[in-house]
Amino acid sequence: MSSLLIKDATLVTSANTEKVDVLIRDGLIDQLAFHDSPSYALPSVSDDPVHEVVEAEGMLLFPGLIDNHVHFREPGLTHKATMKSEAAAAVAGGVTTVCEMPNTIPPTVTVAALADKIRRASEVTECDIRFFFGVTEEIHLATLREILAGGNAELERLRSRLAGVKIYLDHSTGNQKIADELIGDVFKTCAEHGFPLVAHCEDPQLNKEAAEKYKDDESITPTVARHSFMRPAQAEAKAIEYAIGMAKEHGTPLHIAHLSTSEGIELVRRAKADGISVTCEVAPHHLFFTTDDYKRLGTLVKMNPPIRTVDHVEALWKGIEDGTVDCIATDHAPHTLEEKTETEPLKAPSGVPGVETMLSLLLTVAGGGNPRSDESITYYVVRIMDIFKLCFENPNRIFGLGKTGIVEGAAANMVLVDPHAQWTIEGKNLHSLCKWTPYENWQVTGRVVRIFYAY
Ligand code: DOR
Ligand code: ZN
């Protein structure tokens, strides 16, 4: 029997933090000894033939975090990233479960493509990779219905690895815009099965008109800054309003991906108050960058939806504070540095990596710090317990991931964090195959010191 004792850790839950010792035996959480308990006694491991003691005074213990929006690029785009490289990045950032998007080559829109991804993911240790199924054409919807109907072991196995459906209301990387005539049917199918529907919300018509209007506007500099004008806030708001309307009509569990605007937050806030089944996520890059950053970072901060002006950014922070935002999900989307920088600015691929830096950025703000070198953004309050909700409890519930968290009898799947460790983010030291980060040289406080993973 091998055992491991984590001593004097601070366990994080959604409600509080508690001093605890955790005894892990053969990969399972054997005992949680709470220091506050009247019957507290330090668990003993000295009789076990193999044992290790981890001194965790002052350290935070989270369950392995969940990032419900990543692009790991495999298969088909493995010059950008692989499941293995990006899983290593996730784990280094305290994330041990991810939900991966369908815009690979081939896209995850067939049984064969899904089965292939599941097989590849089974070779990745330490990170549980789940998938979203994409729907752009009628045949994909028929396949989705077949998987959801189940009826044999193979279909049930595929279903068990799915986190939900992903639809794009406008084109983004991978050109996966759903055919208009299918949208109602997808909402209906997901409603019938209580299956999460994730929507990338940008209105194609408003985006098209804005792109036409601003693409050659030389008064907007640098050139890449036009990207935010060409995919305007109103396009997101209109698409979110539309998606919420569909969720209301059909009773679909709708989740808005990478919400980036104040209008979007307000629409979700109101829909929740009206009892509509809608949830949303915000990405770190929309919380830490504003359109002023194009000057310094150029195409390294080009993504869809684009970065916004500071009023939007602060509305997102407010949405975190008041609980409108359910999840922080990174939209981790690696492209090579050459692809990002050696193309015409408006043609450079959209997307930034983020899975490895999310937790440290959030811990920095939770600790009262500011990872930016200027004061351009006012952060609202985010507490350690909020990180638990945003990056574990809520995504686990919304996507039915079945994670038990840190309880006796569960598989040990935990992350130990030093909330005081200061470090500088540098792309060359990160694990993503792309080896760059938009947060280059940012000083952060809070770092993963160890991962315990037995899945
Ligand atoms: O910026 C983005 N990059 N937005 C998306 O919708 C897709 C993603 C990617 O796959 O690169
Ligand atoms: Zn995405």
Short mmCIF file of C-alpha atoms and ligand atoms in Angstrom, two decimals:
data_model
loop_
_atom_site.label_atom_id
_atom_site.label_comp_id
_atom_site.label_asym_id
_atom_site.label_seq_id
_atom_site.Cartn_x
_atom_site.Cartn_y
_atom_site.Cartn_z
CA MET A 1 0.00 0.00 0.00
CA SER A 2 1.33 3.44 -0.85
CA SER A 3 0.11 6.44 0.98
CA LEU A 4 0.57 10.15 0.94
CA LEU A 5 -0.35 12.61 3.65
CA ILE A 6 -0.95 16.25 2.82
CA LYS A 7 -0.55 18.06 6.14
CA ASP A 8 -2.03 21.40 7.23
CA ALA A 9 -3.49 22.36 3.84
CA THR A 10 -6.25 24.93 3.41
CA LEU A 11 -9.12 23.19 1.63
CA VAL A 12 -11.15 25.45 -0.67
CA THR A 13 -14.88 24.89 -1.10
CA SER A 14 -17.63 27.13 -2.49
CA ALA A 15 -18.55 28.32 1.00
CA ASN A 16 -15.30 28.68 2.91
CA THR A 17 -11.74 27.52 3.44
CA GLU A 18 -10.86 24.94 6.10
CA LYS A 19 -7.64 23.62 7.58
CA VAL A 20 -7.30 19.91 6.79
CA ASP A 21 -4.97 16.94 6.50
CA VAL A 22 -5.67 14.67 3.57
CA LEU A 23 -4.63 11.05 3.53
CA ILE A 24 -4.41 9.46 0.09
CA ARG A 25 -4.09 5.68 -0.12
CA ASP A 26 -3.55 3.93 -3.44
CA GLY A 27 -4.89 6.92 -5.33
CA LEU A 28 -8.06 7.33 -3.26
CA ILE A 29 -8.86 9.97 -0.67
CA ASP A 30 -8.88 7.76 2.40
CA GLN A 31 -9.38 10.36 5.08
CA LEU A 32 -10.01 14.07 5.52
CA ALA A 33 -9.05 15.25 8.99
CA PHE A 34 -10.48 18.72 9.63
CA HIS A 35 -8.54 20.68 12.22
CA ASP A 36 -11.75 22.28 13.51
CA SER A 37 -13.37 18.96 14.25
CA PRO A 38 -13.57 18.05 17.97
CA SER A 39 -12.31 14.56 17.11
CA TYR A 40 -9.37 15.83 15.05
CA ALA A 41 -6.28 13.64 15.02
CA LEU A 42 -3.42 13.69 12.55
CA PRO A 43 -3.72 10.61 10.30
CA SER A 44 -0.75 8.31 10.55
CA VAL A 45 1.06 6.85 7.57
CA SER A 46 4.19 5.57 9.24
CA ASP A 47 3.01 1.93 9.16
CA ASP A 48 2.52 1.97 5.41
CA PRO A 49 5.46 0.50 3.52
CA VAL A 50 5.64 3.41 1.07
CA HIS A 51 4.63 6.78 2.34
CA GLU A 52 5.25 10.43 1.79
CA VAL A 53 4.30 13.50 3.80
CA VAL A 54 3.67 16.82 2.06
CA GLU A 55 3.92 19.85 4.32
CA ALA A 56 1.19 22.17 3.03
CA GLU A 57 1.00 24.89 5.67
CA GLY A 58 -0.22 28.07 3.94
CA MET A 59 -1.09 26.20 0.73
CA LEU A 60 -4.51 26.03 -0.88
CA LEU A 61 -5.99 22.71 -1.92
CA PHE A 62 -8.46 22.77 -4.80
CA PRO A 63 -10.01 19.88 -6.65
CA GLY A 64 -8.39 19.53 -10.08
CA LEU A 65 -9.87 22.49 -11.95
CA ILE A 66 -12.11 22.31 -15.00
CA ASP A 67 -11.68 24.39 -18.15
CA ASN A 68 -14.81 23.86 -20.18
CA HIS A 69 -13.56 25.56 -23.36
CA VAL A 70 -10.28 24.55 -25.00
CA HIS A 71 -8.99 23.87 -28.52
CA PHE A 72 -6.32 21.16 -28.44
CA ARG A 73 -5.96 20.97 -32.25
CA GLU A 74 -5.66 17.22 -32.57
CA PRO A 75 -6.17 15.70 -35.06
CA GLY A 76 -5.24 17.69 -38.11
CA LEU A 77 -3.60 20.78 -36.65
CA THR A 78 -0.83 19.21 -34.63
CA HIS A 79 1.74 21.74 -35.81
CA LYS A 80 -0.15 24.16 -33.53
CA ALA A 81 -0.69 21.83 -30.58
CA THR A 82 -1.39 18.25 -29.56
CA MET A 83 -3.57 16.73 -26.89
CA LYS A 84 -0.44 15.70 -25.03
CA SER A 85 1.27 19.11 -25.15
CA GLU A 86 -1.86 21.03 -24.20
CA ALA A 87 -2.83 18.56 -21.47
CA ALA A 88 0.61 19.20 -19.97
CA ALA A 89 -0.12 22.94 -20.13
CA ALA A 90 -3.50 22.40 -18.48
CA VAL A 91 -2.05 20.32 -15.66
CA ALA A 92 0.75 22.82 -15.05
CA GLY A 93 -2.02 25.40 -14.63
CA GLY A 94 -3.99 23.27 -12.15
CA VAL A 95 -6.58 22.13 -14.72
CA THR A 96 -7.19 18.37 -14.83
CA THR A 97 -10.44 18.29 -16.81
CA VAL A 98 -11.03 20.08 -20.11
CA CYS A 99 -13.85 20.15 -22.64
CA GLU A 100 -12.47 20.30 -26.15
CA MET A 101 -14.05 22.04 -29.11
CA PRO A 102 -14.99 20.44 -32.44
CA ASN A 103 -13.06 22.67 -34.89
CA THR A 104 -10.25 20.23 -35.61
CA ILE A 105 -9.52 18.49 -38.94
CA PRO A 106 -11.65 16.49 -39.30
CA PRO A 107 -14.15 18.30 -37.11
CA THR A 108 -15.94 16.40 -34.33
CA VAL A 109 -19.17 16.00 -36.28
CA THR A 110 -19.23 12.25 -36.95
CA VAL A 111 -19.16 9.10 -34.84
CA ALA A 112 -15.78 8.19 -36.35
CA ALA A 113 -14.22 11.57 -35.54
CA LEU A 114 -15.51 11.49 -31.98
CA ALA A 115 -14.37 7.90 -31.43
CA ASP A 116 -10.94 8.81 -32.78
CA LYS A 117 -10.60 11.75 -30.40
CA ILE A 118 -11.69 9.62 -27.45
CA ARG A 119 -9.06 7.04 -28.34
CA ARG A 120 -6.35 9.71 -28.58
CA ALA A 121 -7.46 11.25 -25.28
CA SER A 122 -7.23 7.87 -23.54
CA GLU A 123 -3.48 8.01 -24.12
CA VAL A 124 -3.18 11.28 -22.26
CA THR A 125 -2.52 10.78 -18.57
CA GLU A 126 -3.30 13.29 -15.81
CA CYS A 127 -5.94 15.20 -17.77
CA ASP A 128 -9.50 14.10 -18.47
CA ILE A 129 -10.41 15.36 -21.95
CA ARG A 130 -14.11 15.55 -22.80
CA PHE A 131 -15.55 16.72 -26.10
CA PHE A 132 -18.17 18.93 -27.66
CA PHE A 133 -19.97 17.65 -30.72
CA GLY A 134 -20.24 20.12 -33.59
CA VAL A 135 -23.25 20.63 -35.82
CA THR A 136 -23.05 22.52 -39.08
CA GLU A 137 -25.16 20.30 -41.38
CA GLU A 138 -28.27 18.14 -41.15
CA ILE A 139 -26.29 14.88 -41.12
CA HIS A 140 -24.40 15.98 -38.00
CA LEU A 141 -27.65 16.60 -36.21
CA ALA A 142 -28.90 13.17 -37.20
CA THR A 143 -25.69 11.65 -35.82
CA LEU A 144 -26.03 13.63 -32.62
CA ARG A 145 -29.58 12.32 -32.20
CA GLU A 146 -28.33 8.79 -32.69
CA ILE A 147 -25.66 9.23 -30.02
CA LEU A 148 -28.08 10.83 -27.57
CA ALA A 149 -30.69 8.12 -28.15
CA GLY A 150 -28.07 5.55 -27.15
CA GLY A 151 -29.34 1.99 -27.16
CA ASN A 152 -26.02 0.18 -27.42
CA ALA A 153 -22.82 0.11 -25.45
CA GLU A 154 -20.76 1.89 -28.09
CA LEU A 155 -23.13 4.84 -28.36
CA GLU A 156 -23.36 5.08 -24.58
CA ARG A 157 -19.57 5.10 -24.37
CA LEU A 158 -19.38 7.96 -26.87
CA ARG A 159 -22.14 9.83 -25.07
CA SER A 160 -20.31 9.51 -21.76
CA ARG A 161 -17.34 11.45 -23.16
CA LEU A 162 -19.44 14.30 -24.53
CA ALA A 163 -19.86 17.52 -22.57
CA GLY A 164 -22.44 18.98 -24.94
CA VAL A 165 -23.01 20.41 -28.39
CA LYS A 166 -21.18 23.44 -29.76
CA ILE A 167 -22.66 25.68 -32.40
CA TYR A 168 -21.19 28.76 -34.03
CA LEU A 169 -23.71 31.42 -35.02
CA ASP A 170 -21.04 33.05 -37.18
CA HIS A 171 -17.80 31.82 -38.70
CA SER A 172 -14.68 31.71 -36.59
CA THR A 173 -11.48 29.64 -36.82
CA GLY A 174 -12.43 26.43 -38.61
CA ASN A 175 -15.45 27.88 -40.42
CA GLN A 176 -18.09 25.99 -38.48
CA LYS A 177 -21.07 28.32 -38.77
CA ILE A 178 -24.26 26.33 -38.41
CA ALA A 179 -26.76 26.31 -41.27
CA ASP A 180 -29.59 28.71 -40.29
CA GLU A 181 -32.37 26.23 -40.90
CA LEU A 182 -30.86 23.79 -38.35
CA ILE A 183 -30.67 26.12 -35.39
CA GLY A 184 -34.19 25.49 -34.09
CA ASP A 185 -33.77 21.72 -34.42
CA VAL A 186 -30.50 21.72 -32.47
CA PHE A 187 -32.10 23.69 -29.64
CA LYS A 188 -35.03 21.27 -29.68
CA THR A 189 -32.88 18.13 -29.69
CA CYS A 190 -30.75 19.39 -26.80
CA ALA A 191 -33.89 20.33 -24.87
CA GLU A 192 -35.36 16.85 -25.34
CA HIS A 193 -32.24 15.24 -23.91
CA GLY A 194 -31.38 17.88 -21.31
CA PHE A 195 -28.08 18.14 -23.17
CA PRO A 196 -25.97 21.31 -22.83
CA LEU A 197 -25.88 23.52 -25.91
CA VAL A 198 -22.91 25.88 -26.09
CA ALA A 199 -23.26 28.79 -28.47
CA HIS A 200 -20.57 31.03 -29.93
CA CYS A 201 -22.71 34.15 -30.19
CA GLU A 202 -21.96 36.68 -32.89
CA ASP A 203 -24.58 37.79 -35.38
CA PRO A 204 -23.31 37.05 -38.92
CA GLN A 205 -25.19 39.90 -40.60
CA LEU A 206 -24.00 42.59 -38.17
CA ASN A 207 -20.45 41.23 -38.37
CA LYS A 208 -20.59 41.29 -42.16
CA GLU A 209 -21.82 44.87 -42.32
CA ALA A 210 -19.25 46.03 -39.76
CA ALA A 211 -16.41 44.21 -41.54
CA GLU A 212 -17.33 45.93 -44.78
CA LYS A 213 -17.49 49.30 -43.06
CA TYR A 214 -14.23 49.14 -41.09
CA LYS A 215 -11.82 46.83 -42.88
CA ASP A 216 -10.14 49.67 -44.78
CA ASP A 217 -10.67 52.40 -42.19
CA GLU A 218 -7.22 53.91 -41.85
CA SER A 219 -8.26 56.13 -38.97
CA ILE A 220 -8.18 53.01 -36.76
CA THR A 221 -4.61 52.08 -35.88
CA PRO A 222 -2.86 49.75 -35.61
CA THR A 223 -4.58 47.87 -38.43
CA VAL A 224 -5.41 44.88 -36.24
CA ALA A 225 -7.46 47.15 -33.96
CA ARG A 226 -10.08 47.19 -36.72
CA HIS A 227 -10.84 43.60 -35.75
CA SER A 228 -12.82 44.82 -32.72
CA PHE A 229 -14.81 47.19 -34.94
CA MET A 230 -15.38 44.49 -37.54
CA ARG A 231 -16.89 42.12 -34.94
CA PRO A 232 -18.76 44.68 -32.83
CA ALA A 233 -20.35 44.35 -29.40
CA GLN A 234 -23.82 44.72 -30.95
CA ALA A 235 -23.22 41.55 -32.99
CA GLU A 236 -22.61 39.59 -29.81
CA ALA A 237 -25.57 41.14 -28.03
CA LYS A 238 -27.93 40.40 -30.92
CA ALA A 239 -26.81 36.77 -31.14
CA ILE A 240 -27.09 36.27 -27.37
CA GLU A 241 -30.58 37.73 -27.39
CA TYR A 242 -31.51 35.38 -30.22
CA ALA A 243 -30.00 32.31 -28.50
CA ILE A 244 -31.73 33.13 -25.22
CA GLY A 245 -35.00 33.45 -27.12
CA MET A 246 -34.48 30.00 -28.61
CA ALA A 247 -33.59 28.52 -25.21
CA LYS A 248 -36.75 30.03 -23.77
CA GLU A 249 -38.90 28.71 -26.62
CA HIS A 250 -37.53 25.16 -26.48
CA GLY A 251 -36.42 24.82 -22.85
CA THR A 252 -32.81 24.16 -23.89
CA PRO A 253 -29.97 24.24 -21.35
CA LEU A 254 -28.06 27.02 -23.12
CA HIS A 255 -24.52 28.05 -22.26
CA ILE A 256 -23.04 31.20 -23.81
CA ALA A 257 -19.37 30.77 -24.71
CA HIS A 258 -16.74 33.49 -24.09
CA LEU A 259 -19.19 36.27 -23.33
CA SER A 260 -17.36 39.55 -23.88
CA THR A 261 -19.77 42.50 -23.68
CA SER A 262 -21.69 44.49 -21.09
CA GLU A 263 -24.89 44.05 -23.15
CA GLY A 264 -24.34 40.30 -23.18
CA ILE A 265 -23.92 40.16 -19.41
CA GLU A 266 -27.05 42.21 -18.90
CA LEU A 267 -29.05 39.92 -21.21
CA VAL A 268 -27.91 36.85 -19.28
CA ARG A 269 -28.59 38.56 -15.96
CA ARG A 270 -32.17 39.33 -17.03
CA ALA A 271 -32.76 35.90 -18.57
CA LYS A 272 -31.66 34.22 -15.35
CA ALA A 273 -33.99 36.46 -13.37
CA ASP A 274 -36.78 35.37 -15.73
CA GLY A 275 -36.04 31.72 -14.99
CA ILE A 276 -34.62 30.87 -18.43
CA SER A 277 -32.07 28.03 -18.38
CA VAL A 278 -29.02 29.99 -19.46
CA THR A 279 -25.47 30.03 -18.14
CA CYS A 280 -22.34 31.73 -19.41
CA GLU A 281 -18.58 31.75 -19.31
CA VAL A 282 -16.04 34.51 -19.60
CA ALA A 283 -12.48 34.03 -20.88
CA PRO A 284 -9.44 35.46 -19.07
CA HIS A 285 -8.34 37.44 -22.14
CA HIS A 286 -11.62 39.38 -22.05
CA LEU A 287 -11.02 40.12 -18.36
CA PHE A 288 -7.42 41.28 -18.65
CA PHE A 289 -7.08 43.02 -22.01
CA THR A 290 -8.74 46.06 -23.56
CA THR A 291 -8.64 47.41 -27.11
CA ASP A 292 -5.77 49.68 -26.01
CA ASP A 293 -3.59 46.56 -25.88
CA TYR A 294 -3.57 46.17 -29.66
CA LYS A 295 -0.90 48.89 -29.74
CA ARG A 296 1.49 46.82 -27.67
CA LEU A 297 0.50 43.27 -28.57
CA GLY A 298 -0.88 43.47 -32.10
CA THR A 299 -2.21 40.19 -33.43
CA LEU A 300 -1.24 38.38 -30.21
CA VAL A 301 -4.52 39.68 -28.78
CA LYS A 302 -6.62 38.93 -31.84
CA MET A 303 -9.37 36.46 -31.10
CA ASN A 304 -13.10 35.91 -31.65
CA PRO A 305 -15.04 37.48 -30.11
CA PRO A 306 -12.49 40.29 -30.01
CA ILE A 307 -11.12 42.23 -27.07
CA ARG A 308 -13.35 45.13 -26.02
CA THR A 309 -13.15 48.60 -24.50
CA VAL A 310 -12.68 48.93 -20.75
CA ASP A 311 -16.37 49.50 -19.96
CA HIS A 312 -17.14 46.00 -21.27
CA VAL A 313 -14.22 44.50 -19.37
CA GLU A 314 -15.37 46.01 -16.10
CA ALA A 315 -18.95 44.83 -16.72
CA LEU A 316 -17.59 41.29 -16.98
CA TRP A 317 -15.80 41.65 -13.64
CA LYS A 318 -19.04 42.97 -12.16
CA GLY A 319 -20.81 39.91 -13.58
CA ILE A 320 -18.33 37.71 -11.74
CA GLU A 321 -18.90 39.59 -8.52
CA ASP A 322 -22.69 39.31 -8.66
CA GLY A 323 -22.73 35.69 -9.83
CA THR A 324 -24.06 36.27 -13.36
CA VAL A 325 -20.91 34.67 -14.75
CA ASP A 326 -20.99 30.92 -14.09
CA CYS A 327 -17.61 29.82 -15.40
CA ILE A 328 -14.24 31.14 -16.34
CA ALA A 329 -13.12 29.14 -19.34
CA THR A 330 -10.01 29.97 -21.30
CA ASP A 331 -10.94 29.37 -24.95
CA HIS A 332 -7.33 28.15 -25.06
CA ALA A 333 -6.62 28.40 -28.79
CA PRO A 334 -2.95 27.98 -29.68
CA HIS A 335 -1.61 29.05 -33.07
CA THR A 336 2.08 29.18 -33.91
CA LEU A 337 3.86 32.48 -33.40
CA GLU A 338 4.65 32.55 -37.13
CA GLU A 339 0.96 32.18 -38.02
CA LYS A 340 0.09 34.97 -35.60
CA THR A 341 2.76 37.43 -36.61
CA GLU A 342 3.83 36.72 -40.17
CA THR A 343 0.50 37.26 -41.83
CA GLU A 344 -1.31 40.48 -42.67
CA PRO A 345 -2.80 41.66 -39.34
CA LEU A 346 -6.44 41.19 -40.29
CA LYS A 347 -5.72 37.78 -41.80
CA ALA A 348 -3.78 36.46 -38.79
CA PRO A 349 -5.60 33.57 -37.12
CA SER A 350 -7.78 34.43 -34.14
CA GLY A 351 -7.14 32.77 -30.81
CA VAL A 352 -4.77 32.85 -27.83
CA PRO A 353 -3.45 30.22 -25.42
CA GLY A 354 -4.58 30.54 -21.80
CA VAL A 355 -5.11 27.26 -19.99
CA GLU A 356 -1.84 27.40 -18.07
CA THR A 357 -2.12 30.99 -16.88
CA MET A 358 -5.78 31.24 -15.85
CA LEU A 359 -5.42 30.15 -12.23
CA SER A 360 -2.43 32.35 -11.44
CA LEU A 361 -4.11 35.40 -12.98
CA LEU A 362 -7.24 34.79 -10.90
CA LEU A 363 -5.28 34.09 -7.72
CA THR A 364 -3.41 37.36 -8.23
CA VAL A 365 -6.67 39.32 -8.33
CA ALA A 366 -8.15 37.28 -5.46
CA GLY A 367 -5.09 38.23 -3.42
CA GLY A 368 -5.74 41.92 -4.07
CA GLY A 369 -3.03 42.23 -6.70
CA ASN A 370 -2.99 43.36 -10.32
CA PRO A 371 -1.15 41.27 -12.89
CA ARG A 372 -1.11 44.16 -15.38
CA SER A 373 1.63 46.72 -15.15
CA ASP A 374 -0.91 49.55 -15.31
CA GLU A 375 -4.15 50.48 -13.57
CA SER A 376 -6.30 50.59 -16.67
CA ILE A 377 -8.80 47.98 -15.42
CA THR A 378 -10.70 48.04 -12.13
CA TYR A 379 -11.27 44.49 -10.98
CA TYR A 380 -14.27 43.73 -8.82
CA VAL A 381 -14.00 41.32 -5.94
CA VAL A 382 -13.12 37.75 -6.75
CA ARG A 383 -12.53 35.47 -3.79
CA ILE A 384 -10.72 32.15 -3.53
CA MET A 385 -14.13 30.49 -3.08
CA ASP A 386 -15.31 32.11 -6.32
CA ILE A 387 -12.44 30.44 -8.17
CA PHE A 388 -13.75 27.12 -6.84
CA LYS A 389 -17.22 27.89 -8.18
CA LEU A 390 -16.12 29.36 -11.51
CA CYS A 391 -13.48 26.79 -12.35
CA PHE A 392 -14.87 23.64 -10.75
CA GLU A 393 -18.32 23.54 -9.22
CA ASN A 394 -20.29 25.33 -11.93
CA PRO A 395 -18.71 23.75 -15.03
CA ASN A 396 -18.95 20.34 -13.34
CA ARG A 397 -22.70 20.85 -12.84
CA ILE A 398 -23.49 22.56 -16.16
CA PHE A 399 -21.74 19.92 -18.27
CA GLY A 400 -22.59 16.92 -16.08
CA LEU A 401 -18.92 15.97 -15.76
CA GLY A 402 -19.47 13.87 -12.64
CA LYS A 403 -16.46 15.10 -10.68
CA THR A 404 -16.76 14.37 -6.99
CA GLY A 405 -14.28 16.92 -5.70
CA ILE A 406 -12.35 16.37 -2.50
CA VAL A 407 -14.39 13.90 -0.46
CA GLU A 408 -13.51 10.67 1.32
CA GLY A 409 -13.61 7.67 -1.00
CA ALA A 410 -13.12 9.71 -4.18
CA ALA A 411 -10.19 9.38 -6.57
CA ALA A 412 -7.50 11.84 -5.54
CA ASN A 413 -7.74 14.57 -8.12
CA MET A 414 -6.42 17.71 -6.49
CA VAL A 415 -4.20 20.69 -7.00
CA LEU A 416 -2.01 22.22 -4.34
CA VAL A 417 -1.34 25.92 -4.78
CA ASP A 418 1.02 28.34 -3.09
CA PRO A 419 -1.03 31.56 -3.07
CA HIS A 420 2.01 33.67 -2.20
CA ALA A 421 4.49 32.41 -4.78
CA GLN A 422 5.41 35.20 -7.17
CA TRP A 423 6.51 34.46 -10.68
CA THR A 424 6.77 36.02 -14.10
CA ILE A 425 4.83 34.54 -16.99
CA GLU A 426 7.13 33.75 -19.93
CA GLY A 427 6.00 31.89 -23.01
CA LYS A 428 9.21 29.95 -23.28
CA ASN A 429 8.58 28.35 -19.89
CA LEU A 430 4.97 27.39 -20.56
CA HIS A 431 4.01 23.93 -21.76
CA SER A 432 1.76 24.75 -24.71
CA LEU A 433 3.40 23.75 -27.95
CA CYS A 434 2.97 27.31 -29.23
CA LYS A 435 5.44 28.68 -26.64
CA TRP A 436 4.06 32.19 -26.57
CA THR A 437 1.55 33.95 -24.37
CA PRO A 438 -0.23 37.30 -24.54
CA TYR A 439 0.64 37.68 -20.82
CA GLU A 440 4.40 37.76 -21.48
CA ASN A 441 6.32 39.25 -18.54
CA TRP A 442 3.22 39.69 -16.37
CA GLN A 443 3.99 39.30 -12.67
CA VAL A 444 1.56 37.01 -10.91
CA THR A 445 1.12 35.79 -7.37
CA GLY A 446 -0.06 32.22 -6.87
CA ARG A 447 1.32 29.07 -8.39
CA VAL A 448 0.56 25.38 -8.68
CA VAL A 449 3.08 23.45 -6.62
CA ARG A 450 1.76 19.95 -7.11
CA ILE A 451 -0.95 17.96 -8.81
CA PHE A 452 -2.43 14.75 -7.43
CA TYR A 453 -4.20 12.84 -10.14
CA ALA A 454 -5.74 9.40 -10.04
CA TYR A 455 -8.58 9.17 -12.47
O1 DOR B 1 -10.41 33.24 -31.27
C1 DOR B 1 -10.90 32.15 -31.48
N1 DOR B 1 -10.12 31.08 -31.75
N2 DOR B 1 -12.21 32.01 -31.47
C2 DOR B 1 -12.81 30.89 -31.88
O2 DOR B 1 -14.00 30.87 -31.95
C3 DOR B 1 -12.01 29.73 -32.30
C4 DOR B 1 -10.66 29.78 -31.79
C5 DOR B 1 -9.69 28.86 -32.49
O3 DOR B 1 -10.04 27.67 -32.67
O4 DOR B 1 -8.60 29.29 -32.84
ZN ZN B 2 -13.34 28.54 -28.75
#
